[in-house]
PDB file of C-alpha atoms in Angstrom:
ATOM      1  CA  MET A 137     -22.610  55.036 -48.157  1.00  0.00           C
ATOM      2  CA  ARG A 138     -21.026  52.266 -46.025  1.00  0.00           C
ATOM      3  CA  THR A 139     -22.602  51.880 -42.785  1.00  0.00           C
ATOM      4  CA  ALA A 140     -21.218  50.297 -39.575  1.00  0.00           C
ATOM      5  CA  SER A 141     -23.307  47.294 -40.342  1.00  0.00           C
ATOM      6  CA  HIS A 142     -21.676  47.017 -43.849  1.00  0.00           C
ATOM      7  CA  GLU A 143     -18.147  47.294 -42.294  1.00  0.00           C
ATOM      8  CA  ARG A 144     -18.854  44.421 -39.824  1.00  0.00           C
ATOM      9  CA  ASN A 145     -20.205  42.218 -42.517  1.00  0.00           C
ATOM     10  CA  GLY A 146     -17.060  42.879 -44.563  1.00  0.00           C
ATOM     11  CA  ARG A 147     -14.776  41.958 -41.683  1.00  0.00           C
ATOM     12  CA  GLU A 148     -16.789  38.799 -41.022  1.00  0.00           C
ATOM     13  CA  GLN A 149     -16.440  37.664 -44.662  1.00  0.00           C
ATOM     14  CA  GLU A 150     -12.738  38.363 -44.595  1.00  0.00           C
ATOM     15  CA  ARG A 151     -12.361  35.922 -41.573  1.00  0.00           C
ATOM     16  CA  VAL A 152     -14.370  33.218 -43.253  1.00  0.00           C
ATOM     17  CA  THR A 153     -12.239  33.471 -46.309  1.00  0.00           C
ATOM     18  CA  GLU A 154      -9.116  33.056 -44.205  1.00  0.00           C
ATOM     19  CA  LEU A 155     -10.421  30.002 -42.501  1.00  0.00           C
ATOM     20  CA  ARG A 156     -12.004  28.278 -45.419  1.00  0.00           C
ATOM     21  CA  GLY A 157      -9.955  29.507 -48.407  1.00  0.00           C
ATOM     22  CA  PRO A 158     -11.085  31.423 -51.473  1.00  0.00           C
ATOM     23  CA  LYS A 159     -14.304  29.311 -51.663  1.00  0.00           C
ATOM     24  CA  ALA A 160     -16.824  29.350 -48.880  1.00  0.00           C
ATOM     25  CA  GLY A 161     -17.924  25.997 -47.594  1.00  0.00           C
ATOM     26  CA  PRO A 162     -18.158  23.955 -44.380  1.00  0.00           C
ATOM     27  CA  LEU A 163     -15.237  23.958 -42.060  1.00  0.00           C
ATOM     28  CA  ARG A 164     -13.174  20.807 -42.130  1.00  0.00           C
ATOM     29  CA  ALA A 165     -10.576  19.510 -39.540  1.00  0.00           C
ATOM     30  CA  VAL A 166      -7.030  20.273 -40.579  1.00  0.00           C
ATOM     31  CA  PHE A 167      -6.058  16.629 -39.745  1.00  0.00           C
ATOM     32  CA  GLY A 168      -8.654  15.026 -41.843  1.00  0.00           C
ATOM     33  CA  ARG A 169      -6.518  14.758 -44.963  1.00  0.00           C
ATOM     34  CA  LYS A 170      -3.707  12.293 -45.200  1.00  0.00           C
ATOM     35  CA  ARG A 171      -0.613  13.700 -46.780  1.00  0.00           C
ATOM     36  CA  PRO A 172       2.529  11.850 -47.643  1.00  0.00           C
ATOM     37  CA  PHE A 173       5.364  12.486 -45.232  1.00  0.00           C
ATOM     38  CA  ARG A 174       8.348  14.025 -47.072  1.00  0.00           C
ATOM     39  CA  VAL A 175      11.868  13.199 -45.725  1.00  0.00           C
ATOM     40  CA  PRO A 176      13.982  16.329 -46.237  1.00  0.00           C
ATOM     41  CA  ARG A 177      17.277  15.986 -48.200  1.00  0.00           C
ATOM     42  CA  ARG A 178      16.925  12.272 -48.436  1.00  0.00           C
ATOM     43  CA  THR A 179      20.200  10.471 -49.010  1.00  0.00           C
ATOM     44  CA  ALA A 180      21.152   7.035 -50.223  1.00  0.00           C
ATOM     45  CA  GLU A 181      21.656   5.859 -46.741  1.00  0.00           C
ATOM     46  CA  VAL A 182      18.093   6.463 -45.709  1.00  0.00           C
ATOM     47  CA  THR A 183      15.838   3.371 -46.211  1.00  0.00           C
ATOM     48  CA  ASP A 184      12.180   4.144 -46.768  1.00  0.00           C
ATOM     49  CA  LEU A 185      10.239   1.621 -44.654  1.00  0.00           C
ATOM     50  CA  GLY A 186       6.956   2.984 -45.762  1.00  0.00           C
ATOM     51  CA  VAL A 187       3.759   2.918 -43.758  1.00  0.00           C
ATOM     52  CA  ARG A 188       3.561  -0.245 -41.676  1.00  0.00           C
ATOM     53  CA  PRO A 189       0.076  -1.350 -41.057  1.00  0.00           C
ATOM     54  CA  HIS A 190      -1.000  -2.144 -37.509  1.00  0.00           C
ATOM     55  CA  ALA A 191      -1.038  -5.781 -36.802  1.00  0.00           C
ATOM     56  CA  PRO A 192      -4.701  -6.993 -36.520  1.00  0.00           C
ATOM     57  CA  ALA A 193      -5.956  -7.859 -32.972  1.00  0.00           C
ATOM     58  CA  ASP A 194      -5.942 -11.504 -32.185  1.00  0.00           C
ATOM     59  CA  PRO A 195      -9.461 -12.259 -30.793  1.00  0.00           C
ATOM     60  CA  ALA A 196      -8.371 -15.442 -29.125  1.00  0.00           C
ATOM     61  CA  ARG A 197      -5.502 -13.734 -27.326  1.00  0.00           C
ATOM     62  CA  ALA A 198      -7.747 -10.831 -26.261  1.00  0.00           C
ATOM     63  CA  GLU A 199     -10.346 -13.354 -24.893  1.00  0.00           C
ATOM     64  CA  HIS A 200      -7.696 -15.248 -22.989  1.00  0.00           C
ATOM     65  CA  THR A 201      -6.396 -11.925 -21.466  1.00  0.00           C
ATOM     66  CA  ARG A 202      -9.914 -11.161 -20.302  1.00  0.00           C
ATOM     67  CA  PHE A 203     -10.268 -14.601 -18.690  1.00  0.00           C
ATOM     68  CA  HIS A 204      -6.933 -14.182 -16.968  1.00  0.00           C
ATOM     69  CA  GLN A 205      -7.836 -10.719 -15.619  1.00  0.00           C
ATOM     70  CA  ALA A 206     -11.148 -12.220 -14.317  1.00  0.00           C
ATOM     71  CA  PHE A 207      -9.353 -15.165 -12.619  1.00  0.00           C
ATOM     72  CA  LEU A 208      -7.018 -12.632 -10.900  1.00  0.00           C
ATOM     73  CA  GLY A 209     -10.043 -10.534  -9.922  1.00  0.00           C
ATOM     74  CA  ARG A 210     -11.755 -13.517  -8.318  1.00  0.00           C
ATOM     75  CA  VAL A 211      -8.513 -14.398  -6.436  1.00  0.00           C
ATOM     76  CA  ILE A 212      -7.914 -10.844  -5.249  1.00  0.00           C
ATOM     77  CA  ASN A 213     -11.448 -10.323  -4.174  1.00  0.00           C
ATOM     78  CA  TYR A 214     -11.583 -13.624  -2.191  1.00  0.00           C
ATOM     79  CA  LEU A 215      -8.280 -13.041  -0.485  1.00  0.00           C
ATOM     80  CA  SER A 216      -9.180  -9.445   0.403  1.00  0.00           C
ATOM     81  CA  ALA A 217     -12.772  -9.972   1.545  1.00  0.00           C
ATOM     82  CA  ASP A 218     -12.642 -13.530   2.956  1.00  0.00           C
ATOM     83  CA  ALA A 219      -9.106 -14.226   3.950  1.00  0.00           C
ATOM     84  CA  GLY A 220      -8.289 -10.613   5.147  1.00  0.00           C
ATOM     85  CA  VAL A 221      -5.014 -10.492   3.225  1.00  0.00           C
ATOM     86  CA  ARG A 222      -3.677  -6.907   2.886  1.00  0.00           C
ATOM     87  CA  GLN A 223      -0.360  -7.446   1.297  1.00  0.00           C
ATOM     88  CA  PHE A 224      -0.052  -8.594  -2.350  1.00  0.00           C
ATOM     89  CA  VAL A 225       2.928  -9.317  -4.534  1.00  0.00           C
ATOM     90  CA  ASP A 226       2.424  -9.117  -8.299  1.00  0.00           C
ATOM     91  CA  TRP A 227       5.199 -11.464  -9.546  1.00  0.00           C
ATOM     92  CA  GLY A 228       5.185 -10.727 -13.245  1.00  0.00           C
ATOM     93  CA  CYS A 229       1.380 -11.106 -13.786  1.00  0.00           C
ATOM     94  CA  PRO A 230       1.098 -11.030 -17.722  1.00  0.00           C
ATOM     95  CA  VAL A 231      -2.160  -8.948 -17.867  1.00  0.00           C
ATOM     96  CA  PRO A 232      -2.570  -5.220 -16.969  1.00  0.00           C
ATOM     97  CA  GLY A 233      -4.660  -3.862 -14.135  1.00  0.00           C
ATOM     98  CA  THR A 234      -3.531  -6.190 -11.322  1.00  0.00           C
ATOM     99  CA  ALA A 235      -2.205  -3.465  -9.053  1.00  0.00           C
ATOM    100  CA  GLU A 236      -5.257  -1.337  -9.623  1.00  0.00           C
ATOM    101  CA  HIS A 237      -7.576  -4.262  -8.779  1.00  0.00           C
ATOM    102  CA  VAL A 238      -5.635  -4.961  -5.583  1.00  0.00           C
ATOM    103  CA  ARG A 239      -6.106  -1.458  -4.360  1.00  0.00           C
ATOM    104  CA  LYS A 240      -9.726  -1.280  -5.394  1.00  0.00           C
ATOM    105  CA  ALA A 241     -10.492  -4.432  -3.481  1.00  0.00           C
ATOM    106  CA  HIS A 242      -9.732  -2.865  -0.094  1.00  0.00           C
ATOM    107  CA  PRO A 243      -8.419   0.708   0.757  1.00  0.00           C
ATOM    108  CA  GLU A 244      -5.653  -0.788   3.048  1.00  0.00           C
ATOM    109  CA  ASN A 245      -4.280  -3.246   0.484  1.00  0.00           C
ATOM    110  CA  THR A 246      -0.695  -2.782  -0.612  1.00  0.00           C
ATOM    111  CA  VAL A 247       0.943  -4.211  -3.698  1.00  0.00           C
ATOM    112  CA  VAL A 248       4.630  -4.810  -4.653  1.00  0.00           C
ATOM    113  CA  HIS A 249       5.715  -5.810  -8.247  1.00  0.00           C
ATOM    114  CA  ILE A 250       8.633  -8.085  -8.550  1.00  0.00           C
ATOM    115  CA  ALA A 251      10.200  -8.526 -11.985  1.00  0.00           C
ATOM    116  CA  PRO A 252      12.761 -11.354 -12.266  1.00  0.00           C
ATOM    117  CA  LEU A 253      14.901 -11.677 -15.311  1.00  0.00           C
ATOM    118  CA  GLY A 254      12.857 -12.763 -18.381  1.00  0.00           C
ATOM    119  CA  THR A 255       9.505 -11.616 -17.056  1.00  0.00           C
ATOM    120  CA  ALA A 256       7.383 -10.637 -19.978  1.00  0.00           C
ATOM    121  CA  GLY A 257       4.415  -9.230 -17.949  1.00  0.00           C
ATOM    122  CA  MET A 258       2.992  -5.800 -18.101  1.00  0.00           C
ATOM    123  CA  LEU A 259       4.628  -3.085 -16.076  1.00  0.00           C
ATOM    124  CA  SER A 260       2.959  -1.824 -12.879  1.00  0.00           C
ATOM    125  CA  PRO A 261       1.797   1.767 -12.448  1.00  0.00           C
ATOM    126  CA  SER A 262       4.471   4.323 -11.584  1.00  0.00           C
ATOM    127  CA  ASP A 263       3.126   4.536  -7.942  1.00  0.00           C
ATOM    128  CA  THR A 264       3.794   0.758  -7.324  1.00  0.00           C
ATOM    129  CA  ALA A 265       6.895  -0.418  -5.637  1.00  0.00           C
ATOM    130  CA  VAL A 266       9.116  -2.618  -7.920  1.00  0.00           C
ATOM    131  CA  LEU A 267      11.835  -5.109  -7.028  1.00  0.00           C
ATOM    132  CA  SER A 268      13.796  -5.826 -10.107  1.00  0.00           C
ATOM    133  CA  GLY A 269      15.708  -9.141 -10.320  1.00  0.00           C
ATOM    134  CA  GLY A 270      18.369  -8.012 -12.825  1.00  0.00           C
ATOM    135  CA  CYS A 271      20.602 -10.982 -13.412  1.00  0.00           C
ATOM    136  CA  SER A 272      20.334 -12.384  -9.805  1.00  0.00           C
ATOM    137  CA  GLY A 273      17.613 -14.966 -10.559  1.00  0.00           C
ATOM    138  CA  ALA A 274      14.381 -15.691  -8.752  1.00  0.00           C
ATOM    139  CA  LEU A 275      15.560 -16.992  -5.366  1.00  0.00           C
ATOM    140  CA  PRO A 276      17.752 -14.025  -4.293  1.00  0.00           C
ATOM    141  CA  LEU A 277      14.973 -11.839  -5.449  1.00  0.00           C
ATOM    142  CA  LEU A 278      12.482 -13.605  -3.220  1.00  0.00           C
ATOM    143  CA  HIS A 279      14.921 -13.102  -0.286  1.00  0.00           C
ATOM    144  CA  ARG A 280      15.090  -9.393  -1.010  1.00  0.00           C
ATOM    145  CA  LEU A 281      11.398  -9.365   0.205  1.00  0.00           C
ATOM    146  CA  THR A 282      12.825  -9.905   3.705  1.00  0.00           C
ATOM    147  CA  THR A 283      15.063  -6.901   3.647  1.00  0.00           C
ATOM    148  CA  SER A 284      13.258  -4.444   1.414  1.00  0.00           C
ATOM    149  CA  GLY A 285      10.757  -3.385   4.070  1.00  0.00           C
ATOM    150  CA  LEU A 286       8.015  -3.374   1.361  1.00  0.00           C
ATOM    151  CA  VAL A 287       6.194  -6.350   2.910  1.00  0.00           C
ATOM    152  CA  ASP A 288       5.812  -7.707   6.448  1.00  0.00           C
ATOM    153  CA  LEU A 289       6.431 -11.371   6.253  1.00  0.00           C
ATOM    154  CA  ASP A 290       5.189 -11.949   9.751  1.00  0.00           C
ATOM    155  CA  GLU A 291       1.711 -11.088   8.375  1.00  0.00           C
ATOM    156  CA  PRO A 292      -0.084 -12.920   5.540  1.00  0.00           C
ATOM    157  CA  VAL A 293       1.126 -12.202   2.060  1.00  0.00           C
ATOM    158  CA  ALA A 294      -0.459 -13.254  -1.233  1.00  0.00           C
ATOM    159  CA  VAL A 295       1.942 -13.971  -4.139  1.00  0.00           C
ATOM    160  CA  LEU A 296       0.310 -13.776  -7.564  1.00  0.00           C
ATOM    161  CA  ARG A 297       2.698 -15.548  -9.807  1.00  0.00           C
ATOM    162  CA  THR A 298       0.408 -16.161 -12.726  1.00  0.00           C
ATOM    163  CA  ARG A 299       2.715 -15.809 -15.712  1.00  0.00           C
ATOM    164  CA  PRO A 300       2.094 -19.331 -17.148  1.00  0.00           C
ATOM    165  CA  PHE A 301       5.016 -21.634 -16.950  1.00  0.00           C
ATOM    166  CA  PRO A 302       5.678 -24.437 -19.515  1.00  0.00           C
ATOM    167  CA  ALA A 303       5.897 -28.108 -18.623  1.00  0.00           C
ATOM    168  CA  GLU A 304       9.510 -28.273 -19.526  1.00  0.00           C
ATOM    169  CA  GLU A 305      10.409 -25.372 -17.188  1.00  0.00           C
ATOM    170  CA  PRO A 306       8.145 -25.918 -14.077  1.00  0.00           C
ATOM    171  CA  PHE A 307       7.870 -23.569 -11.302  1.00  0.00           C
ATOM    172  CA  THR A 308      10.439 -24.618  -8.604  1.00  0.00           C
ATOM    173  CA  GLU A 309      10.349 -21.655  -6.060  1.00  0.00           C
ATOM    174  CA  ALA A 310       7.354 -22.731  -4.040  1.00  0.00           C
ATOM    175  CA  GLU A 311       9.292 -24.402  -1.289  1.00  0.00           C
ATOM    176  CA  GLU A 312      11.574 -21.334  -0.864  1.00  0.00           C
ATOM    177  CA  LEU A 313       8.696 -18.971  -0.854  1.00  0.00           C
ATOM    178  CA  HIS A 314       6.841 -21.169   1.716  1.00  0.00           C
ATOM    179  CA  SER A 315       9.748 -20.879   4.083  1.00  0.00           C
ATOM    180  CA  LEU A 316       9.774 -17.087   3.738  1.00  0.00           C
ATOM    181  CA  LEU A 317       6.097 -16.567   4.520  1.00  0.00           C
ATOM    182  CA  ARG A 318       6.416 -16.779   8.352  1.00  0.00           C
ATOM    183  CA  GLY A 319       3.045 -15.238   8.881  1.00  0.00           C
ATOM    184  CA  GLY A 320       1.268 -17.373   6.268  1.00  0.00           C
ATOM    185  CA  GLY A 321       0.046 -16.528   2.825  1.00  0.00           C
ATOM    186  CA  TYR A 322      -1.129 -17.655  -0.498  1.00  0.00           C
ATOM    187  CA  LEU A 323       0.426 -18.473  -3.946  1.00  0.00           C
ATOM    188  CA  ALA A 324      -1.513 -18.308  -7.216  1.00  0.00           C
ATOM    189  CA  LEU A 325      -0.099 -20.165 -10.290  1.00  0.00           C
ATOM    190  CA  THR A 326      -1.242 -20.792 -13.879  1.00  0.00           C
ATOM    191  CA  SER A 327       0.093 -23.179 -16.546  1.00  0.00           C
ATOM    192  CA  PRO A 328      -0.836 -24.995 -19.629  1.00  0.00           C
ATOM    193  CA  ALA A 329       1.168 -28.028 -18.286  1.00  0.00           C
ATOM    194  CA  PRO A 330      -0.413 -31.305 -17.482  1.00  0.00           C
ATOM    195  CA  ARG A 331      -2.597 -31.316 -14.263  1.00  0.00           C
ATOM    196  CA  SER A 332       0.025 -33.388 -12.378  1.00  0.00           C
ATOM    197  CA  VAL A 333       2.784 -31.004 -13.208  1.00  0.00           C
ATOM    198  CA  VAL A 334       0.693 -27.947 -12.077  1.00  0.00           C
ATOM    199  CA  THR A 335      -0.393 -29.613  -8.906  1.00  0.00           C
ATOM    200  CA  ALA A 336       3.155 -30.662  -7.984  1.00  0.00           C
ATOM    201  CA  ALA A 337       4.405 -27.065  -8.546  1.00  0.00           C
ATOM    202  CA  PHE A 338       2.427 -25.944  -5.480  1.00  0.00           C
ATOM    203  CA  ALA A 339       4.192 -28.158  -2.949  1.00  0.00           C
ATOM    204  CA  PRO A 340       4.520 -27.716   0.001  1.00  0.00           C
ATOM    205  CA  PHE A 341       1.582 -25.271  -0.261  1.00  0.00           C
ATOM    206  CA  GLN A 342      -1.846 -26.813   0.250  1.00  0.00           C
ATOM    207  CA  LEU A 343      -4.280 -26.287  -2.482  1.00  0.00           C
ATOM    208  CA  LEU A 344      -7.597 -24.546  -1.888  1.00  0.00           C
ATOM    209  CA  ASP A 345     -10.674 -26.349  -3.179  1.00  0.00           C
ATOM    210  CA  PRO A 346     -11.238 -27.388  -5.924  1.00  0.00           C
ATOM    211  CA  GLY A 347      -7.452 -27.885  -6.556  1.00  0.00           C
ATOM    212  CA  VAL A 348      -6.406 -26.890 -10.078  1.00  0.00           C
ATOM    213  CA  ALA A 349      -9.106 -26.080 -12.662  1.00  0.00           C
ATOM    214  CA  ASP A 350      -9.310 -24.238 -15.895  1.00  0.00           C
ATOM    215  CA  LEU A 351      -8.402 -20.578 -15.613  1.00  0.00           C
ATOM    216  CA  ARG A 352     -11.770 -19.601 -17.058  1.00  0.00           C
ATOM    217  CA  TRP A 353     -13.954 -20.811 -14.320  1.00  0.00           C
ATOM    218  CA  TRP A 354     -11.735 -21.626 -11.173  1.00  0.00           C
ATOM    219  CA  PRO A 355     -12.822 -21.965  -8.291  1.00  0.00           C
ATOM    220  CA  TYR A 356     -15.412 -24.304  -9.869  1.00  0.00           C
ATOM    221  CA  PRO A 357     -14.068 -27.763 -10.669  1.00  0.00           C
ATOM    222  CA  ASP A 358     -13.739 -28.726 -14.312  1.00  0.00           C
ATOM    223  CA  ASP A 359     -16.386 -31.453 -14.142  1.00  0.00           C
ATOM    224  CA  ALA A 360     -18.981 -28.874 -12.929  1.00  0.00           C
ATOM    225  CA  VAL A 361     -18.716 -26.616 -16.067  1.00  0.00           C
ATOM    226  CA  SER A 362     -19.705 -27.410 -19.612  1.00  0.00           C
ATOM    227  CA  LEU A 363     -18.013 -24.392 -21.169  1.00  0.00           C
ATOM    228  CA  THR A 364     -15.036 -24.630 -23.499  1.00  0.00           C
ATOM    229  CA  GLY A 365     -11.871 -24.174 -21.358  1.00  0.00           C
ATOM    230  CA  THR A 366      -8.770 -22.087 -22.120  1.00  0.00           C
ATOM    231  CA  GLY A 367      -6.408 -25.039 -21.863  1.00  0.00           C
ATOM    232  CA  THR A 368      -4.610 -23.084 -18.955  1.00  0.00           C
ATOM    233  CA  LEU A 369      -4.886 -24.506 -15.459  1.00  0.00           C
ATOM    234  CA  ALA A 370      -5.045 -22.299 -12.441  1.00  0.00           C
ATOM    235  CA  GLY A 371      -5.076 -22.732  -8.670  1.00  0.00           C
ATOM    236  CA  VAL A 372      -4.249 -21.136  -5.344  1.00  0.00           C
ATOM    237  CA  GLY A 373      -2.242 -22.653  -2.491  1.00  0.00           C
ATOM    238  CA  TYR A 374      -1.963 -21.595   1.014  1.00  0.00           C
ATOM    239  CA  THR A 375       0.293 -21.942   4.087  1.00  0.00           C
ATOM    240  CA  SER A 376      -0.563 -21.082   7.715  1.00  0.00           C
ATOM    241  CA  GLY A 377       3.088 -20.065   8.391  1.00  0.00           C
ATOM    242  CA  ARG A 378       4.901 -20.663  11.586  1.00  0.00           C
TER     243      ARG A 378
END
């Protein structure tokens, strides 16, 4: 005679069979087995590229990215806490997290991302205002800051332009930017170019001590650190405005 208990046991066994197949055993994730992808009705025009392996991470590049993020963090923290800057412009910074760090440094901080033609930096978050340069070049883009309403140029503005520039294509917009910052401000640059080229790129901004130094340890001067540098110089210039 089948009791209610027997009937329940039978139903439980049927459910186990449905989940695990005809042979009982431990449950396994349905995505654990790799199966070949079948292209339906494959024709001669279809080229099978196969499975392309992920490119291995470059440890040196990852380390340099961390050093660059740390440099920007020190600059942002100093300008927020000590200089009282509340407006930041992320001009194509090549590492992620810049906008987030600006907001984290002080609740009243604002950030605008400007992306001139050819900028290869990381995109800012969706809640960050973006000025796109299109084909207009850098100088008209800078002047759009005066009409965009996104920054108040009568108050200090920090421009983080840390996409490294090569020696053969030096940064040439400092003078124009200097004239726009009526209320004063700061300019951060990085470059693997010779020290004289990097220093000259800041003019007419005045360099904060210690001038330019390796990106890994700025604001300490190079002769005060015995670590191995990155080969990329960094610095911050300032103007008191008019």
